[in-house]
Short mmCIF file of C-alpha atoms in Angstrom, two decimals:
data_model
loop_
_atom_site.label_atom_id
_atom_site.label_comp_id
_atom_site.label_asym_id
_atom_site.label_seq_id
_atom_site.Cartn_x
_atom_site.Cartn_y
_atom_site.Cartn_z
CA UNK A 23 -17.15 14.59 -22.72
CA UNK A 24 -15.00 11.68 -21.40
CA UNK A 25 -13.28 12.81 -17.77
CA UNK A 26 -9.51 12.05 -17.39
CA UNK A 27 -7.85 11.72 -14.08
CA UNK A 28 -4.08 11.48 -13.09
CA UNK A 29 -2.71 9.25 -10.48
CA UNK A 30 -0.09 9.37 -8.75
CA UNK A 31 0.65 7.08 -5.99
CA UNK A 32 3.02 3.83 -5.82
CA UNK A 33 2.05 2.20 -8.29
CA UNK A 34 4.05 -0.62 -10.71
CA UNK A 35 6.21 -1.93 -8.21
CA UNK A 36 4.62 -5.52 -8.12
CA UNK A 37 2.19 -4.36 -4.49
CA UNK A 38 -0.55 -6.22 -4.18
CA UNK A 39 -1.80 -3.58 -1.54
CA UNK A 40 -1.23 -0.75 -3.78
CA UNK A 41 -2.96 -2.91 -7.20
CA UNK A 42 -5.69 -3.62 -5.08
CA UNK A 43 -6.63 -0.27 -4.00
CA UNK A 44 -6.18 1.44 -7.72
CA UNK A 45 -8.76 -1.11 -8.85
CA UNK A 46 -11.36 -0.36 -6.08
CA UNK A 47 -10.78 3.60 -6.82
CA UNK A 48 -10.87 3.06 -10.53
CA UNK A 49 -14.01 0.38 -10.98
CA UNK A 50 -16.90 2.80 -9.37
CA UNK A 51 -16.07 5.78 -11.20
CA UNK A 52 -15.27 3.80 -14.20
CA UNK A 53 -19.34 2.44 -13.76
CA UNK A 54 -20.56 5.42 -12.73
CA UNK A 55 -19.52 7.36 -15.57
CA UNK A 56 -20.37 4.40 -17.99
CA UNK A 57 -16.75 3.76 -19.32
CA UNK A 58 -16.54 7.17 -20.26
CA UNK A 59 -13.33 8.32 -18.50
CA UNK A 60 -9.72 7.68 -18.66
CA UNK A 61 -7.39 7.40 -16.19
CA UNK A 62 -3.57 7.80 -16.86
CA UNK A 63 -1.28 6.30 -13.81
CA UNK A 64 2.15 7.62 -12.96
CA UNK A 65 4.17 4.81 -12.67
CA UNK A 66 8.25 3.83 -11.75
CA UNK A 67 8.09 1.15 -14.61
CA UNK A 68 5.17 2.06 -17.84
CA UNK A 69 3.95 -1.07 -18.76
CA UNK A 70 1.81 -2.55 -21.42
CA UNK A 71 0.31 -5.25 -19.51
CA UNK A 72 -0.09 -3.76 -16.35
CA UNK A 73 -1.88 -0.67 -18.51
CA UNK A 74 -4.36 -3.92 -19.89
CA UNK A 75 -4.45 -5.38 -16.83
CA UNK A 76 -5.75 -2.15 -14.97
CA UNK A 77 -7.99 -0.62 -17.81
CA UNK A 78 -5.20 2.61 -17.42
CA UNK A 79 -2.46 4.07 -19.48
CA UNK A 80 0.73 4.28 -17.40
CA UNK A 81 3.26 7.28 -17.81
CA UNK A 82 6.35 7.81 -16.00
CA UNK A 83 6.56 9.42 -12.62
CA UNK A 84 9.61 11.29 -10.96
CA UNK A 85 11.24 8.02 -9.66
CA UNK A 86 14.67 6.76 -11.37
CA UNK A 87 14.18 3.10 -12.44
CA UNK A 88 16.60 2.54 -10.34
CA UNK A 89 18.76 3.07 -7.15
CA UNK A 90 22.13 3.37 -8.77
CA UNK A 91 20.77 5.66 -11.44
CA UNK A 92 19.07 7.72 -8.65
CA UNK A 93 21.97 7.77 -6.83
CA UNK A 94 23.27 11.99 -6.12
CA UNK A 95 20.02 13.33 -8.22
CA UNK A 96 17.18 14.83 -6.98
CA UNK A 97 14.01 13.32 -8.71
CA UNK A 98 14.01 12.68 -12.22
CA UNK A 99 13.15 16.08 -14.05
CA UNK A 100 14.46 18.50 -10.95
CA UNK A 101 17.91 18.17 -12.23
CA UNK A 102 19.30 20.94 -14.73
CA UNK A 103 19.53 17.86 -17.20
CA UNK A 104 16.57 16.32 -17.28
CA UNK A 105 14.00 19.34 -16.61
CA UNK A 106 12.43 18.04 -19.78
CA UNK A 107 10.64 15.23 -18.51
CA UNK A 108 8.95 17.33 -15.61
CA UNK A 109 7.70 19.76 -18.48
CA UNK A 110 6.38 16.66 -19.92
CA UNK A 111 3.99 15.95 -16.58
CA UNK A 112 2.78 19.23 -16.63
CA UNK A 113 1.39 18.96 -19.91
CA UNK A 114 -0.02 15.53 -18.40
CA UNK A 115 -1.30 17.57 -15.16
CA UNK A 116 -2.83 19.96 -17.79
CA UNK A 117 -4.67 17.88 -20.19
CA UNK A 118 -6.85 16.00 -17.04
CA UNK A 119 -10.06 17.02 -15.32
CA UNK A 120 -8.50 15.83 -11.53
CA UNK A 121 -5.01 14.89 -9.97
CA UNK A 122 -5.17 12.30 -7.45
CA UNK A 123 -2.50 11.80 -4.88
CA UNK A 124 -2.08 8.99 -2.78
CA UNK A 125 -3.07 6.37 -1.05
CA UNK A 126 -0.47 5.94 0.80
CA UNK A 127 2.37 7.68 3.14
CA UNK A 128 3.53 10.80 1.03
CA UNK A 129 4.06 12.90 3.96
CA UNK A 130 6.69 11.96 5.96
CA UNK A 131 10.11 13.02 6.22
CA UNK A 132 12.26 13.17 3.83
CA UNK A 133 15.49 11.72 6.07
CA UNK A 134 18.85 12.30 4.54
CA UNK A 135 17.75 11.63 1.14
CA UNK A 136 17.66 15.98 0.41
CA UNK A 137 14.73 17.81 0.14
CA UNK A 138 13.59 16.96 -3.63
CA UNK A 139 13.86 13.16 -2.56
CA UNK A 140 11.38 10.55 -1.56
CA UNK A 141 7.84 10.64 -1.02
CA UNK A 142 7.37 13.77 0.03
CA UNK A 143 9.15 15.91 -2.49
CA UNK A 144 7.20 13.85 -5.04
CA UNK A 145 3.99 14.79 -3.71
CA UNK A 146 5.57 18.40 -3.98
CA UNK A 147 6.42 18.07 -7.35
CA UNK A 148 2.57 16.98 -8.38
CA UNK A 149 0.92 19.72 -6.33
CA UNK A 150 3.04 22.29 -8.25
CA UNK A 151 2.52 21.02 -11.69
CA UNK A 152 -1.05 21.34 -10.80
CA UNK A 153 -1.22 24.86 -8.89
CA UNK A 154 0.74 25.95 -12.32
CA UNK A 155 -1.45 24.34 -14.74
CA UNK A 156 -4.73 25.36 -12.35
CA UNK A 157 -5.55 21.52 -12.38
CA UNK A 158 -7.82 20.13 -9.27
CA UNK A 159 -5.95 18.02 -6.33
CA UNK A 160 -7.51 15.28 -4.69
CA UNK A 161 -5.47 13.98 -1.39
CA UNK A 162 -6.77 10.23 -1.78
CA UNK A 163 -6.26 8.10 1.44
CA UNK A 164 -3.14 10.17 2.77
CA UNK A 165 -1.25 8.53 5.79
CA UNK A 166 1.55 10.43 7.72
CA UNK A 167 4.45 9.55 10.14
CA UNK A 168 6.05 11.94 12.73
CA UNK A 169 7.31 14.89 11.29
CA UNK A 170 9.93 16.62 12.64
CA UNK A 171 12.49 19.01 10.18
CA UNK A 172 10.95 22.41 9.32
CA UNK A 173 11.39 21.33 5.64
CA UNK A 174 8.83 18.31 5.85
CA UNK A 175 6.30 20.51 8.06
CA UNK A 176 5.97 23.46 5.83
CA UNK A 177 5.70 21.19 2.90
CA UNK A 178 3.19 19.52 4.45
CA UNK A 179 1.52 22.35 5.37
CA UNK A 180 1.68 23.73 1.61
CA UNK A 181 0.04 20.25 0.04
CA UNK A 182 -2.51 20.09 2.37
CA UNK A 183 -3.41 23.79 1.37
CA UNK A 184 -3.14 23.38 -2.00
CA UNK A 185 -5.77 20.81 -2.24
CA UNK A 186 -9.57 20.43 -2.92
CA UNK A 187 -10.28 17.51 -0.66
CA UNK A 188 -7.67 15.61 1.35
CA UNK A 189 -9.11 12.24 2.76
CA UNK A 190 -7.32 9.95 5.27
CA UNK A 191 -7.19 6.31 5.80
CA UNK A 192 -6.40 6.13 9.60
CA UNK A 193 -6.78 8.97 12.25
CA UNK A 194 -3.04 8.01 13.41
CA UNK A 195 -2.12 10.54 10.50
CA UNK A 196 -4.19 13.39 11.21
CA UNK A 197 -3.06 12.85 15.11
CA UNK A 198 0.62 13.41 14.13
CA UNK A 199 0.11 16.01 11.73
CA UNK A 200 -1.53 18.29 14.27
CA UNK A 201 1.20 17.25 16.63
CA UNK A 202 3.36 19.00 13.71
CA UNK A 203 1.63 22.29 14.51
CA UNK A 204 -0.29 22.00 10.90
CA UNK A 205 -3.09 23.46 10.50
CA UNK A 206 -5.08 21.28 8.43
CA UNK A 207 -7.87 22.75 5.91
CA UNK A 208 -11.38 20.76 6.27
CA UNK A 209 -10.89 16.83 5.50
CA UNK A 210 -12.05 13.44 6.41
CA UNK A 211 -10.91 9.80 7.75
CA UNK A 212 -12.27 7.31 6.08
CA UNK A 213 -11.26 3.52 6.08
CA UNK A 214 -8.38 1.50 4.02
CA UNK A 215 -9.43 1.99 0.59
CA UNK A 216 -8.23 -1.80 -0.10
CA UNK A 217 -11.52 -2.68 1.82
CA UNK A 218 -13.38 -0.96 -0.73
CA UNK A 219 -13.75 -3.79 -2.78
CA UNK A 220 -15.92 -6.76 -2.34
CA UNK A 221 -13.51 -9.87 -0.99
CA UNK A 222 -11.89 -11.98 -2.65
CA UNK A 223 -13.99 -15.44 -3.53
CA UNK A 224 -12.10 -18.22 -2.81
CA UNK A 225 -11.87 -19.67 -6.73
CA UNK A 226 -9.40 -16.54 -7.23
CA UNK A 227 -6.28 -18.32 -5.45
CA UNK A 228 -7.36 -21.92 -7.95
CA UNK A 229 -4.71 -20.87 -10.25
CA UNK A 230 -2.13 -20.14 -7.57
CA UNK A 231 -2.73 -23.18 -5.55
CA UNK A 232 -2.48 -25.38 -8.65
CA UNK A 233 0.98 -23.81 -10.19
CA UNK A 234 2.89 -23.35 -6.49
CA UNK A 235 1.46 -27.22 -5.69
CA UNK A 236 0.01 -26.59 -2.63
CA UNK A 237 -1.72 -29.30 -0.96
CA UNK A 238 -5.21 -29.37 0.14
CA UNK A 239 -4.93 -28.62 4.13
CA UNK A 240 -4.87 -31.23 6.90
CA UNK A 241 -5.02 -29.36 10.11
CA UNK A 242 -4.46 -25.41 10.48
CA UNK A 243 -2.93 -23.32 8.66
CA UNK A 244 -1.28 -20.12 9.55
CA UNK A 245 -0.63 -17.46 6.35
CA UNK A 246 2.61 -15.53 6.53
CA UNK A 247 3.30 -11.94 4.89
CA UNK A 248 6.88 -11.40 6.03
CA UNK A 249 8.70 -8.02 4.69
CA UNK A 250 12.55 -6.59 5.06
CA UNK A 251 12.25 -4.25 7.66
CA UNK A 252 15.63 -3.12 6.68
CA UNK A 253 15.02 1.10 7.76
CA UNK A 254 14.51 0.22 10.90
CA UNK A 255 18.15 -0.37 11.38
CA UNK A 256 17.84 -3.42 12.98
CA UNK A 257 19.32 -6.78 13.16
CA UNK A 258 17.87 -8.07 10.23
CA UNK A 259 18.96 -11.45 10.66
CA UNK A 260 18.09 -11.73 14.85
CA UNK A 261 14.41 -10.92 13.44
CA UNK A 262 14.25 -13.12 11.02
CA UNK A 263 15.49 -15.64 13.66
CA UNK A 264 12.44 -14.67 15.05
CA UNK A 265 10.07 -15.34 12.87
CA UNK A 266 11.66 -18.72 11.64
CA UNK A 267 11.02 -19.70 15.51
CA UNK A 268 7.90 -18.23 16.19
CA UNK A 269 6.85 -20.61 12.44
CA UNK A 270 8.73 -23.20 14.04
CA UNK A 271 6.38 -23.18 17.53
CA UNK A 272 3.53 -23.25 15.48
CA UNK A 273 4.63 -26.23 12.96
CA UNK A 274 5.76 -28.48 16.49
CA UNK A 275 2.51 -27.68 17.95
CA UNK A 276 0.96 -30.19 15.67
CA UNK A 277 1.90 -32.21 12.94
CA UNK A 278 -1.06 -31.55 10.74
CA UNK A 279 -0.18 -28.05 10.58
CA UNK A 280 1.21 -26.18 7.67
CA UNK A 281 2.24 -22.94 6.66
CA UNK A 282 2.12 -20.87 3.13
CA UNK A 283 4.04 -17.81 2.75
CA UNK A 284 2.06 -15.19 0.93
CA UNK A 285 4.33 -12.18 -0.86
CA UNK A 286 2.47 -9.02 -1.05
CA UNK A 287 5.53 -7.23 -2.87
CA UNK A 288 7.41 -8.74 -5.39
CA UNK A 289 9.53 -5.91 -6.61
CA UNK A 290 12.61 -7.35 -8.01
CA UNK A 291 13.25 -4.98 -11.00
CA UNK A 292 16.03 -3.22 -8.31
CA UNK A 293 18.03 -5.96 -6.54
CA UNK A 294 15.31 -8.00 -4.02
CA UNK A 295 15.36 -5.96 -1.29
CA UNK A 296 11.93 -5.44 -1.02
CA UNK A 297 11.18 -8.87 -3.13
CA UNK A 298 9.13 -10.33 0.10
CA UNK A 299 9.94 -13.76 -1.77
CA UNK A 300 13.50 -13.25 -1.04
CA UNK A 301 12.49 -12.47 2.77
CA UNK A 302 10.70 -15.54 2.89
CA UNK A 303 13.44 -17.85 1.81
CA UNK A 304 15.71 -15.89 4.46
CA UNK A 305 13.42 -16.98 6.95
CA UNK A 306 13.36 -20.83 5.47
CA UNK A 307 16.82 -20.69 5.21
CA UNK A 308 17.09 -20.56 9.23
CA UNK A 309 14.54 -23.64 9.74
CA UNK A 310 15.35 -27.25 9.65
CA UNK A 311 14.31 -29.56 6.55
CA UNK A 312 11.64 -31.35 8.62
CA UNK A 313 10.05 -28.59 9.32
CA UNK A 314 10.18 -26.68 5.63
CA UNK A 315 8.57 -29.48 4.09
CA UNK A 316 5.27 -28.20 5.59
CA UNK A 317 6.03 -24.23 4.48
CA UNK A 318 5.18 -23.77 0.93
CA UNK A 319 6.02 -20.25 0.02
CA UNK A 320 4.22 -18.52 -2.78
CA UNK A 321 7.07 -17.92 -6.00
CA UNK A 322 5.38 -16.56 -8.95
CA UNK A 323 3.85 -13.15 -9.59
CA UNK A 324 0.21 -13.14 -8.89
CA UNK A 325 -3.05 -10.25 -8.91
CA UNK A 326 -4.17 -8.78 -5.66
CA UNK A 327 -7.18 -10.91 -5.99
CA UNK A 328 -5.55 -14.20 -5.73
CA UNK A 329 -3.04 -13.47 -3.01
CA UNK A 330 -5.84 -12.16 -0.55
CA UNK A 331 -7.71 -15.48 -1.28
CA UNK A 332 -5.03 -16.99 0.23
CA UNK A 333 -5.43 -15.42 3.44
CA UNK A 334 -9.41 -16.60 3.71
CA UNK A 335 -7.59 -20.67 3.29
CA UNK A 336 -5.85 -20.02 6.44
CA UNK A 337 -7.08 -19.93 10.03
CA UNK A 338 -5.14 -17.56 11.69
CA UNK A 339 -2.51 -14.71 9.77
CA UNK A 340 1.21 -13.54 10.68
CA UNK A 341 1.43 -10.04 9.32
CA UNK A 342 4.51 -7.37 9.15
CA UNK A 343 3.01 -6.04 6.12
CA UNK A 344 -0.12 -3.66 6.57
CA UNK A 345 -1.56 -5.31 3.43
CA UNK A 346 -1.52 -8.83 4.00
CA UNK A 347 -2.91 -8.32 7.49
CA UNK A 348 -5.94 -5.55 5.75
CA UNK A 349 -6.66 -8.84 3.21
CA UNK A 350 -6.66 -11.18 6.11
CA UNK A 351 -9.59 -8.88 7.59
CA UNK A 352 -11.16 -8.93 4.49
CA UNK A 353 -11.18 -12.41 4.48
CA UNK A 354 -12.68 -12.45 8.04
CA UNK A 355 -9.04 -14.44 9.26
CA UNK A 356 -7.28 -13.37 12.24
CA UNK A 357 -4.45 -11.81 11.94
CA UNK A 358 -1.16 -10.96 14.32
CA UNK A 359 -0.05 -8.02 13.14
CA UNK A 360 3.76 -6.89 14.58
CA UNK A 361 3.20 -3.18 14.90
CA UNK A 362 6.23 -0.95 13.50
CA UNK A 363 4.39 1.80 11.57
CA UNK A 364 1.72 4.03 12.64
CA UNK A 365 -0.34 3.05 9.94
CA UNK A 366 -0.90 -0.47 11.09
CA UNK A 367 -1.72 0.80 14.31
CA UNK A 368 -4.19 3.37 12.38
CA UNK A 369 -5.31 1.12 10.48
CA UNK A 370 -6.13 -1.07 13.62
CA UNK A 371 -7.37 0.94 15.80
CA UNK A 372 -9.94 2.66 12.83
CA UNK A 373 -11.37 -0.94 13.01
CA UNK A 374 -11.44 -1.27 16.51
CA UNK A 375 -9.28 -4.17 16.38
CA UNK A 376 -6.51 -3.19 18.05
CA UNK A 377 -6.09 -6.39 20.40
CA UNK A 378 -4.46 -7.47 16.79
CA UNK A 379 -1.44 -5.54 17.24
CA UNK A 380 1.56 -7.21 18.80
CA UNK A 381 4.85 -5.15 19.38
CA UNK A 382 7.92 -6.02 16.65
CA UNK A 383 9.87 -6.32 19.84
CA UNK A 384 7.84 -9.47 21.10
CA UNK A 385 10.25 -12.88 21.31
CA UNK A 386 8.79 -15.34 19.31
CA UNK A 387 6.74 -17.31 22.76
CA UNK A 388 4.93 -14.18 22.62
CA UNK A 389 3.75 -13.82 19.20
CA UNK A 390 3.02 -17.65 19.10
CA UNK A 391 1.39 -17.79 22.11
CA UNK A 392 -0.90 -14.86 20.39
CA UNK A 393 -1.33 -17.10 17.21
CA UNK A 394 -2.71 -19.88 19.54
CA UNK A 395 -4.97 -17.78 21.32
CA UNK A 396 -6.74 -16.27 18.19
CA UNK A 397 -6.25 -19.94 16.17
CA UNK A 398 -9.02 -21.32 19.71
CA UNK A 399 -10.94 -18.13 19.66
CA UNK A 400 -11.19 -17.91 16.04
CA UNK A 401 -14.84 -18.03 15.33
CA UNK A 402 -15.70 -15.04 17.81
CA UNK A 403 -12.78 -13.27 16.37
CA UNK A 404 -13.50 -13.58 12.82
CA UNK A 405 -17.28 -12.87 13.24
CA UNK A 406 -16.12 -9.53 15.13
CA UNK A 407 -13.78 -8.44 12.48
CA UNK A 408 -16.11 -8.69 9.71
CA UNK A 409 -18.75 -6.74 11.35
CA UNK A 410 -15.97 -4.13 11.64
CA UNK A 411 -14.90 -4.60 8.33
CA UNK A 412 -18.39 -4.74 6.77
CA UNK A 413 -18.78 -1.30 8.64
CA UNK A 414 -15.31 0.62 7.18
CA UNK A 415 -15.92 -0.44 3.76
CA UNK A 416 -18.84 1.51 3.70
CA UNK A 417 -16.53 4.36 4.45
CA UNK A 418 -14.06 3.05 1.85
CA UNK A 419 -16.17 3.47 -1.06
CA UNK A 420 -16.65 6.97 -0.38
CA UNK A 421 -13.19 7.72 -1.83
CA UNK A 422 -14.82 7.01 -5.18
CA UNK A 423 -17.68 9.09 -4.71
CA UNK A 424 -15.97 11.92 -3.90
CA UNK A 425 -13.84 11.79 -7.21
CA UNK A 426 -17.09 11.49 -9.20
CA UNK A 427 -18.55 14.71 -7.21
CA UNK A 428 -15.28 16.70 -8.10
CA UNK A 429 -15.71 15.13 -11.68
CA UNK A 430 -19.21 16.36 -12.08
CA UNK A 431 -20.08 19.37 -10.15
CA UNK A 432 -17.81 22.11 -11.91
CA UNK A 433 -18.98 20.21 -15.71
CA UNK A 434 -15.27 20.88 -16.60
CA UNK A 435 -12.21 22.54 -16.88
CA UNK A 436 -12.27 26.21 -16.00
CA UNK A 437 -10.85 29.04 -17.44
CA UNK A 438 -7.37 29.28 -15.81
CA UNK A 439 -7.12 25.47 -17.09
CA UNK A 440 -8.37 25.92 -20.33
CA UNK A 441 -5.72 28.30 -21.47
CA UNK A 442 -2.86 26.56 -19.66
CA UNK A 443 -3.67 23.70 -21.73
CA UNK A 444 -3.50 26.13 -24.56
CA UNK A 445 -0.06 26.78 -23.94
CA UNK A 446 1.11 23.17 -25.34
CA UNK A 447 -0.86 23.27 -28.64
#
């Protein structure tokens, strides 16, 4: 009988992180099981070509498709309105053999957004469509901030019961949920799932190279995955001042030296706030013409696959997104990553690579002066980052394997299930 599982993460909003790890959950099991299972992915935006692209059929999740729409709601199918659509997922949750939650940071708090809002009362509205409907949870490569409200730690608390396994990507997570007070049921930490896959080969990035008309190097090159770090309620435009000058140090440090911008979200369905192409030319933007005629910033949409090519073309990587810096390891490049998050410094730190981690209030002397020392130490770096990469992706492919035990060892849906599924005809 072919197995169907439900995902729900953050998927369809143009992330080459997120892309990257639904294929390396999706391919084992999809092998394992011989083709014989279908998996249906909640998504902001259902698409036909992303559902070809992906082997998957997409449905809609609780997200609006957009801010202004979203704006004084709680999630779509919480209001008195809409309820429709979240009797809709339920008969979704119903009809599949395992939910799947995650990767990615669904528990955190929810901010002043309400308490139906975000990421976390998403994850709350999943876990009860599948406690009603008696459907299996999986808690696939969870990451968590500092909580803090009673509202986010008793939700919390709640998911974490409510599911049959509950897997972690960093131990930063499970470090500030316990600092939460939760108690947390039985789980595991296991690496970045991205790193589940095999890397990237080189050919992958042809394509991209050839339509953005990027040269052939002739001295190093640095990769750059720049992101609006607009939450953070800084100056945006002192740190982007920043990194224009830190690309700037790098670029007068030798005239052979070039640059290419690599955009791990390209989100622009909403405005481009989160469009890292629009960050990039915000950065150019603040650099003089001699010196952006050696950046070549990356402008169309492209897979995961391609972009983390990129990353093994360069000799050294400057990272404020977790993603481009986990493809850069994968790629056995060095990168700088400028710590904000607790899940880069998870993520570090689970590869024992934690001298990568520079502090997003370093001027830009300091972060270039970091670039320089990994760009003359690069071949003991990159040999020691592989080994540690070589060693967490053996970790990352259990994330799979655990799906396909859940899939397998109760030979399908029991009793309770059975006759909620009845209940929609």
């Amino acid at each position: 009988m072919t197995k169907r599982i439900l995902l729900y993460g953050f998927y369809g909003i143009a992330n080459a992180g997120n892309e990257a790890m639904l294929r390396a959950f999706c391919e084992p099991i999809r092998q394992a099981l011989k083709g014989d299972v279908e998996f249906v992915v909640a998504s902001r935006h259902p698409d036909g070509e992303y559902n070809a692209s992906y082997g998957v059929t997409t449905v809609p999740n609780f997200e609006y498709e957009s801010r202004q729409q979203a704006a004084g709601r709680w999630l779509r199918g919480l209001n008195p309105d809409d309820s429709e659509h979240y009797l809709a997922f339920v008969r979704q949750v119903a009809e599949v053999d395992l939910v799947v939650l995650g990767p990615g940071q669904f528990l955190v708090e929810t901010g002043t957004a309400g308490m139906l809002k975000g990421a976390l009362g998403q994850a709350l509205a999943v876990v009860a469509a599948a406690r009603l409907v008696h459907t299996p949870v999986y808690g696939l490569a969870l990451a968590c901030e500092d909580l803090e409200s009673p509202w986010a730690k008793l939700v919390a608390q709640s998911l974490l019961e409510g599911m049959c396994e509950r897997t972690f990507r960093d131990p930063r997570s499970v470090e500030n949920l316990i600092r939460a007070g939760i108690q947390l049921p039985s789980y595991q930490v296991l690496g970045d799932l991205a790193l589940a896959g095999d890397p990237a080969p080189a050919s992958a990035a042809r394509d991209l190279l050839d339509n953005e008309g990027i040269p052939a190097r002739a001295g190093d090159r640095l990769a750059v995955a720049a992101r609006n770090i607009y939450w953070l309620g800084l100056d945006q435009e002192t740190h982007r001042q920043k990194m224009a000058d830190t690309m700037a140090l790098w670029l007068e440090a030798d005239i052979r030296r070039d640059i290419i911008m690599v955009p791990q979200n390209v989100y622009d369905v909403d405005g481009d706030r989160d469009d890292d192409r629009a960050e990039a030319r915000r950065i150019l933007a603040k650099l003089p013409d001699s010196l952006r005629k050696r950046i070549y910033p990356i402008e169309g949409k492209y897979p995961a696959e391609a972009l983390e090519s990129i990353y093994g073309l360069a000799d050294v990587t400057l990272s404020s997104r977790l993603h481009g810096a986990v493809f850069s390891c994968k790629q056995g490049t060095p990168p700088v990553m400028l710590a904000f998050m607790d899940k880069s410094r998870g993520f570090f730190r689970r590869i024992g690579q934690e001298n990568c981690l520079i502090d997003l209030d370093a001027n830009a002397a300091e972060i270039a002066d970091q670039l320089e020392h990994f760009l003359r130490n690069r071949s003991e770096l990159a040999a020691d980052i592989r080994t540690s990469i070589a060693e967490n992706q053996a970790t990352s492919r259990q994330y799979a394997k655990k799906a396909l035990a859940h899939l397998t060892q109760g030979g399908g849906a029991g009793e309770r299930q059975c006759w909620a599924r009845s209940l929609f005809g």
